Coordinates of C-alpha atoms and ligand atoms in Angstrom, one line a residue:
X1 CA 29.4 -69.2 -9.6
X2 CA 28.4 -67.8 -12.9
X3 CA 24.5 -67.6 -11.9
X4 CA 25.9 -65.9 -8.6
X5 CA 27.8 -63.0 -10.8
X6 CA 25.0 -62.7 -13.3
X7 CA 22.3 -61.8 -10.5
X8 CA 24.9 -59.9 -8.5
X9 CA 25.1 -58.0 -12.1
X10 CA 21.7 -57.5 -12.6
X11 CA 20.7 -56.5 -9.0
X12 CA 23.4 -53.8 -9.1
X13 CA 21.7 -52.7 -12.7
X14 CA 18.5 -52.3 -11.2
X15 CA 19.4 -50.9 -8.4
X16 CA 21.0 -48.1 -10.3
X17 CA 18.8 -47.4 -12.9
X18 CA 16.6 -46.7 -10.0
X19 CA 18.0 -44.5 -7.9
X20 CA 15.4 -42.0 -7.8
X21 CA 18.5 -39.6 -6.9
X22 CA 19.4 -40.3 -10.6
X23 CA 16.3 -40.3 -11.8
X24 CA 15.3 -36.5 -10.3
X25 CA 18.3 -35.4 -11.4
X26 CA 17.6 -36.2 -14.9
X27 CA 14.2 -34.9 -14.5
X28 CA 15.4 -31.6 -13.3
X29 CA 17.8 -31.2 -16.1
X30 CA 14.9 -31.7 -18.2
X31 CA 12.6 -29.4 -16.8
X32 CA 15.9 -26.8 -16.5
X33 CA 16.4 -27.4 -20.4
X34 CA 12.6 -26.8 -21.4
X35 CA 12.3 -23.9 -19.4
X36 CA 15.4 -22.0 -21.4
X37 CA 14.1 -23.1 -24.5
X38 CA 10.5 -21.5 -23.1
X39 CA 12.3 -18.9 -22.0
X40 CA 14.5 -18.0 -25.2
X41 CA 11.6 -18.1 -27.7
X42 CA 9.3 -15.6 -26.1
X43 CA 9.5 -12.3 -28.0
X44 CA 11.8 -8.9 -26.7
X45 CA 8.6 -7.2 -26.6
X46 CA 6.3 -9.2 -25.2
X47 CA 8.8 -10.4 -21.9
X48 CA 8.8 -6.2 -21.8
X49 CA 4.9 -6.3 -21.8
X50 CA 5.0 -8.5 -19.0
X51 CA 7.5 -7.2 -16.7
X52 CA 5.0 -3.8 -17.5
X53 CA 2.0 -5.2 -15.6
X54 CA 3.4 -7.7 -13.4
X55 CA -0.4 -7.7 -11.1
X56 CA -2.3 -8.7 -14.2
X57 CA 0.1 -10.8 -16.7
X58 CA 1.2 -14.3 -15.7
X59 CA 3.2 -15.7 -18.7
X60 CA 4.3 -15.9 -22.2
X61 CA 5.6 -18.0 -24.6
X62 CA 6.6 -17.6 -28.3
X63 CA 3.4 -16.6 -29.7
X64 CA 0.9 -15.8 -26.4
X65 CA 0.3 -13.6 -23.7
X66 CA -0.9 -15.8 -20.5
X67 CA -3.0 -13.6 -17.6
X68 CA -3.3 -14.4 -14.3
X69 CA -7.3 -15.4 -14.6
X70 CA -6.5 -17.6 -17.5
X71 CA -7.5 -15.6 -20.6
X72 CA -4.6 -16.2 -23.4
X73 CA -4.0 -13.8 -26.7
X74 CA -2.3 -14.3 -29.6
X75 CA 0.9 -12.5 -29.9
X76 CA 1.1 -12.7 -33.8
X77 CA -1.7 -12.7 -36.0
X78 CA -0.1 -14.0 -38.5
X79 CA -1.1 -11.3 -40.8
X80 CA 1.0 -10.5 -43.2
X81 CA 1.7 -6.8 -45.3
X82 CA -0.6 -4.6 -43.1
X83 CA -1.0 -1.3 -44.4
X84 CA -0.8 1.8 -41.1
X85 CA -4.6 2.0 -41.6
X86 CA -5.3 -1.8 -41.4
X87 CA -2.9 -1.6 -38.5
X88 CA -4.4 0.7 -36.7
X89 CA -8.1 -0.8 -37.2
X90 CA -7.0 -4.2 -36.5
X91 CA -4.3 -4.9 -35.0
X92 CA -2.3 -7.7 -33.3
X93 CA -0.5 -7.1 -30.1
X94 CA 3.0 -7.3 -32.2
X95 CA 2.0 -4.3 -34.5
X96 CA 1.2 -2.6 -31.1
X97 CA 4.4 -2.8 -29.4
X98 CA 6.5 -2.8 -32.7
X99 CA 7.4 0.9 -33.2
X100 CA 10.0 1.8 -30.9
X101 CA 9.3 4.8 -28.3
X102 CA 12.1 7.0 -28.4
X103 CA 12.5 8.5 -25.0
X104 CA 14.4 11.6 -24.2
X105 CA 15.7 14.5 -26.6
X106 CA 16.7 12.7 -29.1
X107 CA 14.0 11.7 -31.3
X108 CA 12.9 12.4 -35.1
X109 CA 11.4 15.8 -35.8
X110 CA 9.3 16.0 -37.5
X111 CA 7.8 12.5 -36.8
X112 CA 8.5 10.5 -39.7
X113 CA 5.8 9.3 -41.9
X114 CA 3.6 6.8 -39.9
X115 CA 5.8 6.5 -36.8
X116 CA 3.7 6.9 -34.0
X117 CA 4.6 4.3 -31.3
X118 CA 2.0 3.7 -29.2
X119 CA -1.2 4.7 -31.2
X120 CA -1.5 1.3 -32.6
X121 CA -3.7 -0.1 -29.0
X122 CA -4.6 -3.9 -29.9
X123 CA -8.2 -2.9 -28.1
X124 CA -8.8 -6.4 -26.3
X125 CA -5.8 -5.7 -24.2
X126 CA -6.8 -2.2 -22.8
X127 CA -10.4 -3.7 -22.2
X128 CA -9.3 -7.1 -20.2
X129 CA -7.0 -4.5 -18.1
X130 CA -8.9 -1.1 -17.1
X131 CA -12.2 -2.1 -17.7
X132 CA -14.9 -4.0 -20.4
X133 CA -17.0 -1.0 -20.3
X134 CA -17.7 2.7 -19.0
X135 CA -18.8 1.4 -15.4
X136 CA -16.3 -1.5 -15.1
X137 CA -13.4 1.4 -15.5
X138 CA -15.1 4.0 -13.6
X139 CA -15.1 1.5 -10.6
X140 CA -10.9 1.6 -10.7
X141 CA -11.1 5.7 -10.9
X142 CA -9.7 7.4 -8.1
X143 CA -9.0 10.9 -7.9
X144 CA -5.7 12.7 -8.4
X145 CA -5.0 16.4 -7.2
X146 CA -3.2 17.8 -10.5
X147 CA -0.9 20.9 -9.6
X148 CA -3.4 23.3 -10.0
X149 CA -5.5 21.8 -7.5
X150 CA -7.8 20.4 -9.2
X151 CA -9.1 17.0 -9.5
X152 CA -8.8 14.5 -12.0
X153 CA -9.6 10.8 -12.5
X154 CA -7.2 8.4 -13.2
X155 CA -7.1 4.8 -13.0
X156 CA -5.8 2.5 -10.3
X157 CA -4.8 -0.4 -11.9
X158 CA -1.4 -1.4 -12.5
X159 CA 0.4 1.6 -10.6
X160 CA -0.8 3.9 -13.3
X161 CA -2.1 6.9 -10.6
X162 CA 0.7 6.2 -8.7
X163 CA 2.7 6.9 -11.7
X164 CA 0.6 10.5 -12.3
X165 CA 1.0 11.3 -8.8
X166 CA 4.7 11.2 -9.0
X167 CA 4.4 12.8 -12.5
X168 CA 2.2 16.1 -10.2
X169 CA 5.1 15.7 -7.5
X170 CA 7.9 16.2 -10.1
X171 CA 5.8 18.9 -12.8
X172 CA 5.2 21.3 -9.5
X173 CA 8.9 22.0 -8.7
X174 CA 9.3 23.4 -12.4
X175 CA 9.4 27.4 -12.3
X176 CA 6.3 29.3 -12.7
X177 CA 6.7 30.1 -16.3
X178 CA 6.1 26.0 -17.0
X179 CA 2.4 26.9 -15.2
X180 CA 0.2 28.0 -18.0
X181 CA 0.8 24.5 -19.7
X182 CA -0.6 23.0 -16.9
X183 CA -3.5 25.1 -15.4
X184 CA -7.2 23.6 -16.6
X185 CA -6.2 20.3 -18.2
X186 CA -8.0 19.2 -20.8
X187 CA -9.2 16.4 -19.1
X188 CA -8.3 12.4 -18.3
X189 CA -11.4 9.7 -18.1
X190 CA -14.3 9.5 -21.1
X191 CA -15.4 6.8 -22.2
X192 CA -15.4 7.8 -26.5
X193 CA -14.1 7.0 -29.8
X194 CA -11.3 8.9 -31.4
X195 CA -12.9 11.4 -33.3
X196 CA -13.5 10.5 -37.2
X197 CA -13.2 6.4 -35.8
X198 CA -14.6 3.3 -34.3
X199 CA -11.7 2.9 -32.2
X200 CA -12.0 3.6 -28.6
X201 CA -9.7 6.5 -27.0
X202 CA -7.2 5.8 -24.3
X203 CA -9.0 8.4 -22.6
X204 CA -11.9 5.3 -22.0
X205 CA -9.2 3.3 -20.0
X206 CA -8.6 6.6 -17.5
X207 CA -4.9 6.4 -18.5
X208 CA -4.7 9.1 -20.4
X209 CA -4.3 12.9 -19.7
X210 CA -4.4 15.9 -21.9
X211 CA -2.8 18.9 -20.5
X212 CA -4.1 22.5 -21.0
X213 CA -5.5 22.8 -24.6
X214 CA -4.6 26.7 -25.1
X215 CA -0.9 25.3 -26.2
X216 CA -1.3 22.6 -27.5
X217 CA -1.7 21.0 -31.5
X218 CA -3.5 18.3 -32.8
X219 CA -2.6 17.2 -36.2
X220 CA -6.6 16.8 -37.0
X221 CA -6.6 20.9 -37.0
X222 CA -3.4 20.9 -39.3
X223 CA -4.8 21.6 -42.5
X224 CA -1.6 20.2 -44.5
X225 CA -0.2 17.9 -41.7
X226 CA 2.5 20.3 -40.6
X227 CA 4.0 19.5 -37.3
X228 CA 3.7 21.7 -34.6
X229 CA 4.5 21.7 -31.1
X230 CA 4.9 24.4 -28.5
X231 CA 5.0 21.9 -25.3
X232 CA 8.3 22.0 -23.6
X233 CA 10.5 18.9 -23.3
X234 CA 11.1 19.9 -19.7
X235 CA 7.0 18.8 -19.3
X236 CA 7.3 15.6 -21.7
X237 CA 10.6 14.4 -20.1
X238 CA 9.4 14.2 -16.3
X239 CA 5.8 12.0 -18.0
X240 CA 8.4 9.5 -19.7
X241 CA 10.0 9.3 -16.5
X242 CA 7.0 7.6 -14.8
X243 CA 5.8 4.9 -17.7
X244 CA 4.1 8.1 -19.7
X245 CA 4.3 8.3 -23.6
X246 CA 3.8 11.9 -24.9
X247 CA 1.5 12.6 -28.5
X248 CA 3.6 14.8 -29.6
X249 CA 6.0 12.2 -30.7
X250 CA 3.3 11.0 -33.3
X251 CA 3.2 11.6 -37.0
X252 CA -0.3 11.9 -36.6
X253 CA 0.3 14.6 -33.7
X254 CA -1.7 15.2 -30.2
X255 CA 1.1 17.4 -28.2
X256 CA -1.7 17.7 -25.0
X257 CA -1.7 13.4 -25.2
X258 CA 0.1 11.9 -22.3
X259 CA -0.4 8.2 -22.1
X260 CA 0.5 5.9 -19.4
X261 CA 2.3 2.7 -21.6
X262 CA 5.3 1.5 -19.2
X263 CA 5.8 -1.4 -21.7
X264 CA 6.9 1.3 -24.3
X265 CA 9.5 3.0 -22.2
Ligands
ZN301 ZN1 -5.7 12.9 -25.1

């Protein structure tokens, strides 16, 4: 009788243990823990870089950015005590994305020392998403008719001539006086440096556009830094509005600048 309980016991053991109900269950509850722990480690900033160009970015975790095609880059450098300059010439894609945009009416002025969100551009990025080279972006140009009627080149990729379009749609149904800002813009795709560097300009990417030059103030032609700006808000608030940061938020100051960096708004 004994033997008879003791294999009735260890049938019903086995049995259980191997429910594969039980044992996919389990599994799920693992795979449902990791993926929260996954989930709550990855960086504010970077789950906002990714929910920015949903086409092109795949994943993330604590300290990477996945893309769809595989490549992977480091979130943190590790690099500690970077001075502005350093920052600016070498970059990580933390120091990019860690000054805060302040959108709206409500921001600093003048700018205050060094805060420029959005003119620290961790270079690799830009490249791996517009284009490796003048041609490669100049294959994604298409053009735009800006409200003069004129036409200008702006990338494709990720929305962001969509984004300009509705920017045109929005900047036309200003009165007339808002027109001289706009007439003859100073221009949207070239493949350069910024002047006096060996960085590349967002112009290069064909995300960029500067409006019409006659108002505008760029801190290179301050003699003492001074801030000046004559662009009205009316202008810079309808750009926000569709993923656009304005350079006239800078310390280092470009009030024609509007840059397309939905991850920053
Ligand atoms: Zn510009």
């Amino acid at each position: 009788m004994n033997i008879v309980i003791s294999v009735l016991c260890l049938f019903l053991f086995f049995s259980c243990s191997n429910n594969p109900r039980t044992k996919n269950a389990e599994r799920n509850k693992n795979k449902t823990d990791s993926l929260n722990t996954f989930k709550k480690n990855i960086p504010d900033k970077l789950q906002k870089l990714l929910a920015s160009y949903p086409g092109h970015l795949d994943s993330a975790d604590e300290n990477h950015l996945y893309w769809k095609d595989g490549t992977v880059m480091i979130y943190d450098d590790g690099i500690k005590n970077k001075s502005h300059d350093k920052k600016l010439d070498n970059p990580d894609i933390e120091d990019m994305l860690a000054q805060n945009y302040v959108k709206g009416e409500k921001w600093e002025i003048p700018p205050p020392e060094n805060f420029e969100p959005g003119r620290i551009r961790y270079e690799p990025f830009f490249l791996k998403m517009y284009g490796n080279n003048s041609a490669e972006v100049q294959s994604r140009l298409v053009n735009v008719k800006w409200t003069d009627g004129s036409s200008v080149k702006f990338s494709n990729v990720n929305g962001a001539s969509d984004s300009l379009e509705k920017v045109i749609e929005e900047l036309k149904k200003l009165p007339p006086e808002f027109d001289k800002y706009l007439v003859n813009p100073g221009g949207t795709f070239v493949w350069r440096n910024i002047a006096e560097t060996s960085r590349l300009s967002n112009h290069s990417f064909g995300t960029a556009i500067d409006i019409n030059t006659k108002f505008t103030d760029y801190w290179q032609w301050s003699k003492n830094l001074k801030y000046v700006n004559r662009i009205p808000m009316e202008i810079v608030n309808i750009f926000e509005k569709h993923g656009f940061i304005w350079g006239g938020k800078w310390y280092h100051y470009d009030t024609m600048h509007f840059e397309y960096r939905p991850e920053l708004l």
